[in-house]
């Protein structure tokens, strides 16, 4: 699994407005329905109300590549421009071995 964190930062609530328009337009639902998408969720920062975090998870790189080739990527880019958002991106690849035993003591199920 590959998980992407995209930190969107704007001004005057623009990051939140971007996420609201992404959701209202049906774009979020379309992304979630794509083959290989495992999760697509927005989170607001308590520390910085002008920053929004997108956590976007995919089965593999081929799924991400297929997503990037869709026409909706143009719509997403247009909305980022409309709301004048800056982006910081982090990429994580899951550990195939799962959670190490030494870390289990810190996880509450």
N, CA, C and O atoms as CSV, one atom per row, in Angstrom:
chain,resi,resn,atom,element,x,y,z
A,1,UNK,N,N,0.841,-1.178,0.000
A,1,UNK,CA,C,0.000,0.000,0.000
A,1,UNK,C,C,0.889,1.244,0.000
A,1,UNK,O,O,1.941,1.274,0.638
A,2,UNK,N,N,0.450,2.250,-0.717
A,2,UNK,CA,C,1.144,3.539,-0.759
A,2,UNK,C,C,0.173,4.603,-0.253
A,2,UNK,O,O,-0.957,4.702,-0.731
A,3,UNK,N,N,0.622,5.390,0.711
A,3,UNK,CA,C,-0.202,6.460,1.260
A,3,UNK,C,C,0.489,7.788,0.994
A,3,UNK,O,O,1.686,7.949,1.229
A,4,UNK,N,N,-0.294,8.724,0.503
A,4,UNK,CA,C,0.198,10.067,0.191
A,4,UNK,C,C,-0.474,11.045,1.153
A,4,UNK,O,O,-1.695,11.030,1.313
A,5,UNK,N,N,0.326,11.888,1.788
A,5,UNK,CA,C,-0.195,12.997,2.586
A,5,UNK,C,C,0.044,14.264,1.778
A,5,UNK,O,O,1.179,14.574,1.416
A,6,UNK,N,N,-1.015,14.982,1.502
A,6,UNK,CA,C,-0.887,16.278,0.830
A,6,UNK,C,C,-1.397,17.337,1.802
A,6,UNK,O,O,-2.564,17.334,2.194
A,7,UNK,N,N,-0.504,18.234,2.179
A,7,UNK,CA,C,-0.852,19.352,3.050
A,7,UNK,C,C,-1.169,20.536,2.135
A,7,UNK,O,O,-0.277,21.085,1.487
A,8,UNK,N,N,-2.438,20.923,2.087
A,8,UNK,CA,C,-2.867,22.080,1.303
A,8,UNK,C,C,-2.925,23.282,2.232
A,8,UNK,O,O,-3.549,23.218,3.290
A,9,UNK,N,N,-2.282,24.374,1.847
A,9,UNK,CA,C,-2.301,25.593,2.650
A,9,UNK,C,C,-2.773,26.747,1.787
A,9,UNK,O,O,-2.310,26.940,0.663
A,10,UNK,N,N,-3.708,27.514,2.341
A,10,UNK,CA,C,-4.253,28.664,1.625
A,10,UNK,C,C,-4.436,29.833,2.572
A,10,UNK,O,O,-3.739,29.956,3.580
A,11,UNK,N,N,-5.399,30.700,2.226
A,11,UNK,CA,C,-5.700,31.892,3.013
A,11,UNK,C,C,-7.210,32.062,3.106
A,11,UNK,O,O,-7.945,31.690,2.191
A,12,UNK,N,N,-7.661,32.622,4.211
A,12,UNK,CA,C,-9.082,32.945,4.406
A,12,UNK,C,C,-10.000,31.746,4.187
A,12,UNK,O,O,-11.072,31.881,3.597
A,13,UNK,N,N,-9.579,30.571,4.664
A,13,UNK,CA,C,-10.417,29.381,4.576
A,13,UNK,C,C,-10.439,28.700,3.228
A,13,UNK,O,O,-11.281,27.836,2.987
A,14,UNK,N,N,-9.517,29.077,2.330
A,14,UNK,CA,C,-9.558,28.535,0.970
A,14,UNK,C,C,-9.292,27.029,0.914
A,14,UNK,O,O,-9.841,26.344,0.051
A,15,UNK,N,N,-8.470,26.506,1.808
A,15,UNK,CA,C,-8.204,25.060,1.786
A,15,UNK,C,C,-9.476,24.289,2.122
A,15,UNK,O,O,-9.787,23.283,1.484
A,16,UNK,N,N,-10.197,24.758,3.113
A,16,UNK,CA,C,-11.462,24.109,3.477
A,16,UNK,C,C,-12.474,24.229,2.335
A,16,UNK,O,O,-13.178,23.267,2.028
A,17,UNK,N,N,-12.549,25.396,1.711
A,17,UNK,CA,C,-13.474,25.590,0.585
A,17,UNK,C,C,-13.132,24.651,-0.569
A,17,UNK,O,O,-14.027,24.120,-1.228
A,18,UNK,N,N,-11.836,24.447,-0.813
A,18,UNK,CA,C,-11.384,23.500,-1.834
A,18,UNK,C,C,-11.939,22.107,-1.533
A,18,UNK,O,O,-12.526,21.473,-2.410
A,19,UNK,N,N,-11.758,21.630,-0.301
A,19,UNK,CA,C,-12.237,20.292,0.069
A,19,UNK,C,C,-13.758,20.208,-0.034
A,19,UNK,O,O,-14.298,19.194,-0.475
A,20,UNK,N,N,-14.438,21.259,0.368
A,20,UNK,CA,C,-15.893,21.264,0.272
A,20,UNK,C,C,-16.347,21.181,-1.180
A,20,UNK,O,O,-17.305,20.469,-1.483
A,21,UNK,N,N,-15.678,21.894,-2.084
A,21,UNK,CA,C,-16.047,21.836,-3.496
A,21,UNK,C,C,-15.680,20.483,-4.107
A,21,UNK,O,O,-16.423,19.948,-4.929
A,22,UNK,N,N,-14.538,19.936,-3.706
A,22,UNK,CA,C,-14.165,18.592,-4.167
A,22,UNK,C,C,-15.247,17.586,-3.788
A,22,UNK,O,O,-15.598,16.715,-4.585
A,23,UNK,N,N,-15.768,17.705,-2.588
A,23,UNK,CA,C,-16.791,16.785,-2.103
A,23,UNK,C,C,-18.133,17.049,-2.791
A,23,UNK,O,O,-18.762,16.121,-3.300
A,24,UNK,N,N,-18.570,18.305,-2.807
A,24,UNK,CA,C,-19.868,18.655,-3.384
A,24,UNK,C,C,-19.955,18.342,-4.877
A,24,UNK,O,O,-21.027,18.011,-5.382
A,25,UNK,N,N,-18.831,18.447,-5.579
A,25,UNK,CA,C,-18.824,18.204,-7.028
A,25,UNK,C,C,-18.870,16.712,-7.370
A,25,UNK,O,O,-19.059,16.343,-8.529
A,26,UNK,N,N,-18.695,15.857,-6.355
A,26,UNK,CA,C,-18.679,14.416,-6.598
A,26,UNK,C,C,-17.302,13.875,-6.931
A,26,UNK,O,O,-17.144,12.669,-7.127
A,27,UNK,N,N,-16.308,14.737,-6.998
A,27,UNK,CA,C,-14.956,14.307,-7.350
A,27,UNK,C,C,-14.389,13.347,-6.309
A,27,UNK,O,O,-13.750,12.357,-6.663
A,28,UNK,N,N,-14.619,13.631,-5.032
A,28,UNK,CA,C,-14.114,12.757,-3.977
A,28,UNK,C,C,-14.719,11.357,-4.113
A,28,UNK,O,O,-14.005,10.359,-4.015
A,29,UNK,N,N,-16.017,11.285,-4.336
A,29,UNK,CA,C,-16.663,9.971,-4.496
A,29,UNK,C,C,-16.114,9.216,-5.705
A,29,UNK,O,O,-15.947,7.997,-5.656
A,30,UNK,N,N,-15.835,9.936,-6.783
A,30,UNK,CA,C,-15.267,9.294,-7.982
A,30,UNK,C,C,-13.876,8.728,-7.691
A,30,UNK,O,O,-13.542,7.629,-8.132
A,31,UNK,N,N,-13.074,9.483,-6.948
A,31,UNK,CA,C,-11.733,9.008,-6.597
A,31,UNK,C,C,-11.833,7.773,-5.710
A,31,UNK,O,O,-11.130,6.786,-5.924
A,32,UNK,N,N,-12.707,7.834,-4.719
A,32,UNK,CA,C,-12.872,6.683,-3.819
A,32,UNK,C,C,-13.346,5.433,-4.561
A,32,UNK,O,O,-13.067,4.314,-4.130
A,33,UNK,N,N,-14.056,5.615,-5.665
A,33,UNK,CA,C,-14.577,4.482,-6.442
A,33,UNK,C,C,-13.560,3.921,-7.439
A,33,UNK,O,O,-13.796,2.879,-8.050
A,34,UNK,N,N,-12.430,4.614,-7.601
A,34,UNK,CA,C,-11.419,4.142,-8.556
A,34,UNK,C,C,-10.803,2.826,-8.102
A,34,UNK,O,O,-10.632,2.578,-6.908
A,35,UNK,N,N,-10.480,2.001,-9.064
A,35,UNK,CA,C,-9.805,0.744,-8.783
A,35,UNK,C,C,-8.466,1.018,-8.098
A,35,UNK,O,O,-7.662,1.814,-8.583
A,36,UNK,N,N,-8.240,0.362,-6.985
A,36,UNK,CA,C,-6.979,0.519,-6.267
A,36,UNK,C,C,-6.987,1.587,-5.199
A,36,UNK,O,O,-6.031,1.682,-4.429
A,37,UNK,N,N,-8.053,2.412,-5.122
A,37,UNK,CA,C,-8.093,3.421,-4.064
A,37,UNK,C,C,-8.545,2.761,-2.766
A,37,UNK,O,O,-9.580,2.095,-2.725
A,38,UNK,N,N,-7.770,2.949,-1.719
A,38,UNK,CA,C,-8.058,2.350,-0.418
A,38,UNK,C,C,-8.559,3.364,0.599
A,38,UNK,O,O,-9.049,2.988,1.664
A,39,UNK,N,N,-8.438,4.645,0.279
A,39,UNK,CA,C,-8.901,5.680,1.190
A,39,UNK,C,C,-8.583,7.065,0.671
A,39,UNK,O,O,-7.540,7.283,0.055
A,40,UNK,N,N,-9.488,8.004,0.923
A,40,UNK,CA,C,-9.320,9.382,0.472
A,40,UNK,C,C,-10.083,10.256,1.452
A,40,UNK,O,O,-11.309,10.339,1.377
A,41,UNK,N,N,-9.372,10.920,2.381
A,41,UNK,CA,C,-10.033,11.704,3.421
A,41,UNK,C,C,-9.281,12.994,3.708
A,41,UNK,O,O,-8.051,13.042,3.675
A,42,UNK,N,N,-10.057,14.042,3.993
A,42,UNK,CA,C,-9.509,15.336,4.363
A,42,UNK,C,C,-9.590,15.529,5.878
A,42,UNK,O,O,-10.537,15.076,6.521
A,43,UNK,N,N,-8.576,16.215,6.445
A,43,UNK,CA,C,-8.535,16.522,7.870
A,43,UNK,C,C,-8.074,17.963,8.048
A,43,UNK,O,O,-7.157,18.423,7.367
A,44,UNK,N,N,-8.718,18.668,8.969
A,44,UNK,CA,C,-8.335,20.041,9.276
A,44,UNK,C,C,-7.314,20.052,10.411
A,44,UNK,O,O,-7.395,19.255,11.345
A,45,UNK,N,N,-6.365,20.956,10.315
A,45,UNK,CA,C,-5.327,21.096,11.332
A,45,UNK,C,C,-5.839,21.920,12.506
A,45,UNK,O,O,-6.441,22.978,12.317
A,46,UNK,N,N,-5.599,21.431,13.715
A,46,UNK,CA,C,-5.923,22.213,14.909
A,46,UNK,C,C,-4.890,23.308,15.140
A,46,UNK,O,O,-5.189,24.336,15.747
A,47,UNK,N,N,-3.668,23.081,14.650
A,47,UNK,CA,C,-2.587,24.047,14.838
A,47,UNK,C,C,-2.611,25.175,13.818
A,47,UNK,O,O,-2.184,26.292,14.111
A,48,UNK,N,N,-3.107,24.888,12.631
A,48,UNK,CA,C,-3.100,25.875,11.546
A,48,UNK,C,C,-4.403,25.770,10.766
A,48,UNK,O,O,-4.515,24.916,9.887
A,49,UNK,N,N,-5.392,26.612,11.057
A,49,UNK,CA,C,-6.694,26.521,10.394
A,49,UNK,C,C,-6.646,26.767,8.882
A,49,UNK,O,O,-7.636,26.539,8.187
A,50,UNK,N,N,-5.512,27.227,8.378
A,50,UNK,CA,C,-5.375,27.444,6.935
A,50,UNK,C,C,-4.771,26.237,6.226
A,50,UNK,O,O,-4.547,26.278,5.016
A,51,UNK,N,N,-4.503,25.157,6.972
A,51,UNK,CA,C,-3.928,23.957,6.377
A,51,UNK,C,C,-4.904,22.795,6.492
A,51,UNK,O,O,-5.523,22.573,7.532
A,52,UNK,N,N,-5.018,22.075,5.411
A,52,UNK,CA,C,-5.879,20.907,5.303
A,52,UNK,C,C,-4.999,19.732,4.893
A,52,UNK,O,O,-4.144,19.874,4.019
A,53,UNK,N,N,-5.199,18.582,5.511
A,53,UNK,CA,C,-4.428,17.394,5.173
A,53,UNK,C,C,-5.307,16.419,4.402
A,53,UNK,O,O,-6.405,16.079,4.841
A,54,UNK,N,N,-4.821,15.978,3.261
A,54,UNK,CA,C,-5.454,14.893,2.513
A,54,UNK,C,C,-4.635,13.634,2.750
A,54,UNK,O,O,-3.425,13.631,2.527
A,55,UNK,N,N,-5.282,12.566,3.200
A,55,UNK,CA,C,-4.644,11.261,3.291
A,55,UNK,C,C,-5.274,10.410,2.200
A,55,UNK,O,O,-6.472,10.129,2.215
A,56,UNK,N,N,-4.443,10.012,1.264
A,56,UNK,CA,C,-4.861,9.341,0.031
A,56,UNK,C,C,-4.089,8.024,-0.064
A,56,UNK,O,O,-2.867,8.043,-0.214
A,57,UNK,N,N,-4.775,6.882,0.021
A,57,UNK,CA,C,-4.104,5.583,0.030
A,57,UNK,C,C,-4.478,4.753,-1.188
A,57,UNK,O,O,-5.631,4.726,-1.619
A,58,UNK,N,N,-3.467,4.075,-1.732
A,58,UNK,CA,C,-3.625,3.289,-2.960
A,58,UNK,C,C,-2.996,1.914,-2.796
A,58,UNK,O,O,-2.062,1.728,-2.017
A,59,UNK,N,N,-3.521,0.966,-3.537
A,59,UNK,CA,C,-3.026,-0.399,-3.499
A,59,UNK,C,C,-1.573,-0.485,-3.942
A,59,UNK,O,O,-0.769,-1.193,-3.336
A,60,UNK,N,N,-1.237,0.257,-5.025
A,60,UNK,CA,C,0.109,0.173,-5.591
A,60,UNK,C,C,0.357,1.376,-6.515
A,60,UNK,O,O,-0.532,2.200,-6.727
A,61,UNK,N,N,1.571,1.461,-7.056
A,61,UNK,CA,C,1.928,2.574,-7.926
A,61,UNK,C,C,1.103,2.572,-9.212
A,61,UNK,O,O,0.767,3.639,-9.727
A,62,UNK,N,N,0.775,1.396,-9.735
A,62,UNK,CA,C,-0.038,1.316,-10.956
A,62,UNK,C,C,-1.402,1.976,-10.740
A,62,UNK,O,O,-1.926,2.626,-11.644
A,63,UNK,N,N,-1.972,1.813,-9.557
A,63,UNK,CA,C,-3.260,2.447,-9.240
A,63,UNK,C,C,-3.130,3.966,-9.209
A,63,UNK,O,O,-4.011,4.681,-9.687
A,64,UNK,N,N,-2.025,4.455,-8.643
A,64,UNK,CA,C,-1.782,5.905,-8.611
A,64,UNK,C,C,-1.594,6.431,-10.024
A,64,UNK,O,O,-2.140,7.477,-10.375
A,65,UNK,N,N,-0.822,5.711,-10.841
A,65,UNK,CA,C,-0.587,6.135,-12.218
A,65,UNK,C,C,-1.892,6.205,-13.003
A,65,UNK,O,O,-2.106,7.138,-13.776
A,66,UNK,N,N,-2.766,5.214,-12.804
A,66,UNK,CA,C,-4.063,5.216,-13.487
A,66,UNK,C,C,-4.902,6.412,-13.029
A,66,UNK,O,O,-5.567,7.050,-13.844
A,67,UNK,N,N,-4.874,6.712,-11.748
A,67,UNK,CA,C,-5.591,7.871,-11.208
A,67,UNK,C,C,-5.059,9.169,-11.822
A,67,UNK,O,O,-5.834,10.040,-12.216
A,68,UNK,N,N,-3.741,9.286,-11.898
A,68,UNK,CA,C,-3.147,10.504,-12.466
A,68,UNK,C,C,-3.468,10.677,-13.943
A,68,UNK,O,O,-3.378,11.790,-14.463
A,69,UNK,N,N,-3.839,9.606,-14.628
A,69,UNK,CA,C,-4.166,9.673,-16.051
A,69,UNK,C,C,-5.639,10.007,-16.304
A,69,UNK,O,O,-6.046,10.147,-17.457
A,70,UNK,N,N,-6.438,10.138,-15.249
A,70,UNK,CA,C,-7.867,10.414,-15.431
A,70,UNK,C,C,-8.116,11.896,-15.703
A,70,UNK,O,O,-7.319,12.745,-15.304
A,71,UNK,N,N,-9.224,12.206,-16.383
A,71,UNK,CA,C,-9.574,13.613,-16.628
A,71,UNK,C,C,-9.840,14.404,-15.344
A,71,UNK,O,O,-9.717,15.629,-15.343
A,72,UNK,N,N,-10.198,13.728,-14.264
A,72,UNK,CA,C,-10.494,14.468,-13.035
A,72,UNK,C,C,-9.251,15.147,-12.462
A,72,UNK,O,O,-9.377,16.076,-11.664
A,73,UNK,N,N,-8.056,14.705,-12.849
A,73,UNK,CA,C,-6.843,15.374,-12.368
A,73,UNK,C,C,-6.801,16.830,-12.841
A,73,UNK,O,O,-6.296,17.701,-12.133
A,74,UNK,N,N,-7.328,17.088,-14.027
A,74,UNK,CA,C,-7.400,18.468,-14.519
A,74,UNK,C,C,-8.358,19.289,-13.644
A,74,UNK,O,O,-8.079,20.445,-13.326
A,75,UNK,N,N,-9.486,18.683,-13.259
A,75,UNK,CA,C,-10.450,19.346,-12.385
A,75,UNK,C,C,-9.804,19.675,-11.036
A,75,UNK,O,O,-9.981,20.772,-10.507
A,76,UNK,N,N,-9.055,18.718,-10.485
A,76,UNK,CA,C,-8.384,18.937,-9.203
A,76,UNK,C,C,-7.374,20.081,-9.322
A,76,UNK,O,O,-7.305,20.946,-8.448
A,77,UNK,N,N,-6.593,20.082,-10.403
A,77,UNK,CA,C,-5.605,21.147,-10.621
A,77,UNK,C,C,-6.285,22.507,-10.759
A,77,UNK,O,O,-5.789,23.508,-10.242
A,78,UNK,N,N,-7.420,22.543,-11.455
A,78,UNK,CA,C,-8.162,23.797,-11.613
A,78,UNK,C,C,-8.650,24.320,-10.263
A,78,UNK,O,O,-8.582,25.520,-9.996
A,79,UNK,N,N,-9.135,23.427,-9.422
A,79,UNK,CA,C,-9.596,23.850,-8.098
A,79,UNK,C,C,-8.440,24.320,-7.217
A,79,UNK,O,O,-8.593,25.275,-6.454
A,80,UNK,N,N,-7.292,23.663,-7.315
A,80,UNK,CA,C,-6.123,24.129,-6.547
A,80,UNK,C,C,-5.742,25.543,-6.972
A,80,UNK,O,O,-5.389,26.380,-6.141
A,81,UNK,N,N,-5.816,25.797,-8.268
A,81,UNK,CA,C,-5.520,27.153,-8.771
A,81,UNK,C,C,-6.587,28.140,-8.312
A,81,UNK,O,O,-6.268,29.238,-7.857
A,82,UNK,N,N,-7.849,27.751,-8.431
A,82,UNK,CA,C,-8.965,28.619,-8.025
A,82,UNK,C,C,-8.802,29.087,-6.589
A,82,UNK,O,O,-9.040,30.255,-6.281
A,83,UNK,N,N,-8.394,28.174,-5.706
A,83,UNK,CA,C,-8.253,28.496,-4.292
A,83,UNK,C,C,-6.832,28.890,-3.909
A,83,UNK,O,O,-6.544,29.108,-2.732
A,84,UNK,N,N,-5.946,28.983,-4.891
A,84,UNK,CA,C,-4.561,29.437,-4.702
A,84,UNK,C,C,-3.869,28.677,-3.571
A,84,UNK,O,O,-3.333,29.277,-2.640
A,85,UNK,N,N,-3.891,27.345,-3.668
A,85,UNK,CA,C,-3.335,26.506,-2.616
A,85,UNK,C,C,-1.891,26.137,-2.893
A,85,UNK,O,O,-1.509,25.856,-4.028
A,86,UNK,N,N,-1.103,26.143,-1.842
A,86,UNK,CA,C,0.260,25.623,-1.873
A,86,UNK,C,C,0.191,24.193,-1.361
A,86,UNK,O,O,-0.709,23.845,-0.597
A,87,UNK,N,N,1.136,23.369,-1.780
A,87,UNK,CA,C,1.104,21.962,-1.409
A,87,UNK,C,C,2.453,21.501,-0.867
A,87,UNK,O,O,3.510,21.920,-1.338
A,88,UNK,N,N,2.386,20.635,0.126
A,88,UNK,CA,C,3.554,19.896,0.593
A,88,UNK,C,C,3.143,18.435,0.603
A,88,UNK,O,O,2.099,18.087,1.155
A,89,UNK,N,N,3.954,17.577,-0.006
A,89,UNK,CA,C,3.573,16.181,-0.204
A,89,UNK,C,C,4.555,15.254,0.503
A,89,UNK,O,O,5.770,15.446,0.451
A,90,UNK,N,N,3.997,14.248,1.162
A,90,UNK,CA,C,4.783,13.182,1.792
A,90,UNK,C,C,4.246,11.852,1.260
A,90,UNK,O,O,3.049,11.708,1.016
A,91,UNK,N,N,5.137,10.896,1.085
A,91,UNK,CA,C,4.761,9.592,0.539
A,91,UNK,C,C,5.257,8.494,1.479
A,91,UNK,O,O,6.405,8.510,1.925
A,92,UNK,N,N,4.368,7.539,1.770
A,92,UNK,CA,C,4.693,6.442,2.677
A,92,UNK,C,C,4.357,5.115,2.003
A,92,UNK,O,O,3.321,4.979,1.352
A,93,UNK,N,N,5.234,4.157,2.168
A,93,UNK,CA,C,5.004,2.811,1.638
A,93,UNK,C,C,4.872,1.883,2.834
A,93,UNK,O,O,5.708,1.893,3.738
A,94,UNK,N,N,3.810,1.079,2.832
A,94,UNK,CA,C,3.566,0.179,3.964
A,94,UNK,C,C,4.657,-0.861,4.096
A,94,UNK,O,O,5.238,-1.328,3.116
A,95,UNK,N,N,4.908,-1.201,5.331
A,95,UNK,CA,C,5.846,-2.263,5.663
A,95,UNK,C,C,5.126,-3.588,5.447
A,95,UNK,O,O,4.118,-3.858,6.100
A,96,UNK,N,N,5.627,-4.402,4.553
A,96,UNK,CA,C,4.984,-5.674,4.240
A,96,UNK,C,C,4.896,-6.604,5.439
A,96,UNK,O,O,4.047,-7.494,5.467
A,97,UNK,N,N,5.760,-6.411,6.429
A,97,UNK,CA,C,5.769,-7.281,7.603
A,97,UNK,C,C,4.769,-6.831,8.666
A,97,UNK,O,O,4.606,-7.509,9.681
A,98,UNK,N,N,4.101,-5.705,8.450
A,98,UNK,CA,C,3.136,-5.221,9.427
A,98,UNK,C,C,3.802,-4.509,10.585
A,98,UNK,O,O,4.936,-4.045,10.470
A,99,UNK,N,N,3.100,-4.425,11.693
A,99,UNK,CA,C,3.580,-3.719,12.878
A,99,UNK,C,C,4.544,-4.619,13.646
A,99,UNK,O,O,4.183,-5.741,14.000
A,100,UNK,N,N,5.743,-4.155,13.907
A,100,UNK,CA,C,6.696,-4.963,14.693
A,100,UNK,C,C,6.137,-5.249,16.084
A,100,UNK,O,O,5.436,-4.422,16.666
A,101,UNK,N,N,6.460,-6.441,16.613
A,101,UNK,CA,C,5.979,-6.839,17.936
A,101,UNK,C,C,6.313,-5.806,19.006
A,101,UNK,O,O,5.510,-5.564,19.907
A,102,UNK,N,N,7.491,-5.197,18.912
A,102,UNK,CA,C,7.915,-4.239,19.942
A,102,UNK,C,C,7.003,-3.004,19.966
A,102,UNK,O,O,6.955,-2.300,20.974
A,103,UNK,N,N,6.276,-2.731,18.862
A,103,UNK,CA,C,5.373,-1.579,18.815
A,103,UNK,C,C,3.949,-1.895,19.268
A,103,UNK,O,O,3.184,-0.979,19.572
A,104,UNK,N,N,3.587,-3.155,19.316
A,104,UNK,CA,C,2.237,-3.574,19.690
A,104,UNK,C,C,1.806,-3.019,21.045
A,104,UNK,O,O,0.631,-2.707,21.237
A,105,UNK,N,N,2.744,-2.894,21.987
A,105,UNK,CA,C,2.400,-2.423,23.325
A,105,UNK,C,C,1.868,-0.981,23.317
A,105,UNK,O,O,1.225,-0.557,24.277
A,106,UNK,N,N,2.130,-0.237,22.257
A,106,UNK,CA,C,1.722,1.168,22.180
A,106,UNK,C,C,0.444,1.380,21.381
A,106,UNK,O,O,-0.004,2.513,21.201
A,107,UNK,N,N,-0.136,0.293,20.907
A,107,UNK,CA,C,-1.324,0.392,20.055
A,107,UNK,C,C,-2.538,-0.119,20.805
A,107,UNK,O,O,-2.535,-1.237,21.321
A,108,UNK,N,N,-3.546,0.679,20.863
A,108,UNK,CA,C,-4.788,0.292,21.527
A,108,UNK,C,C,-5.797,-0.088,20.469
A,108,UNK,O,O,-6.145,0.726,19.613
A,109,UNK,N,N,-6.261,-1.299,20.522
A,109,UNK,CA,C,-7.259,-1.797,19.551
A,109,UNK,C,C,-8.654,-1.743,20.131
A,109,UNK,O,O,-9.616,-2.120,19.461
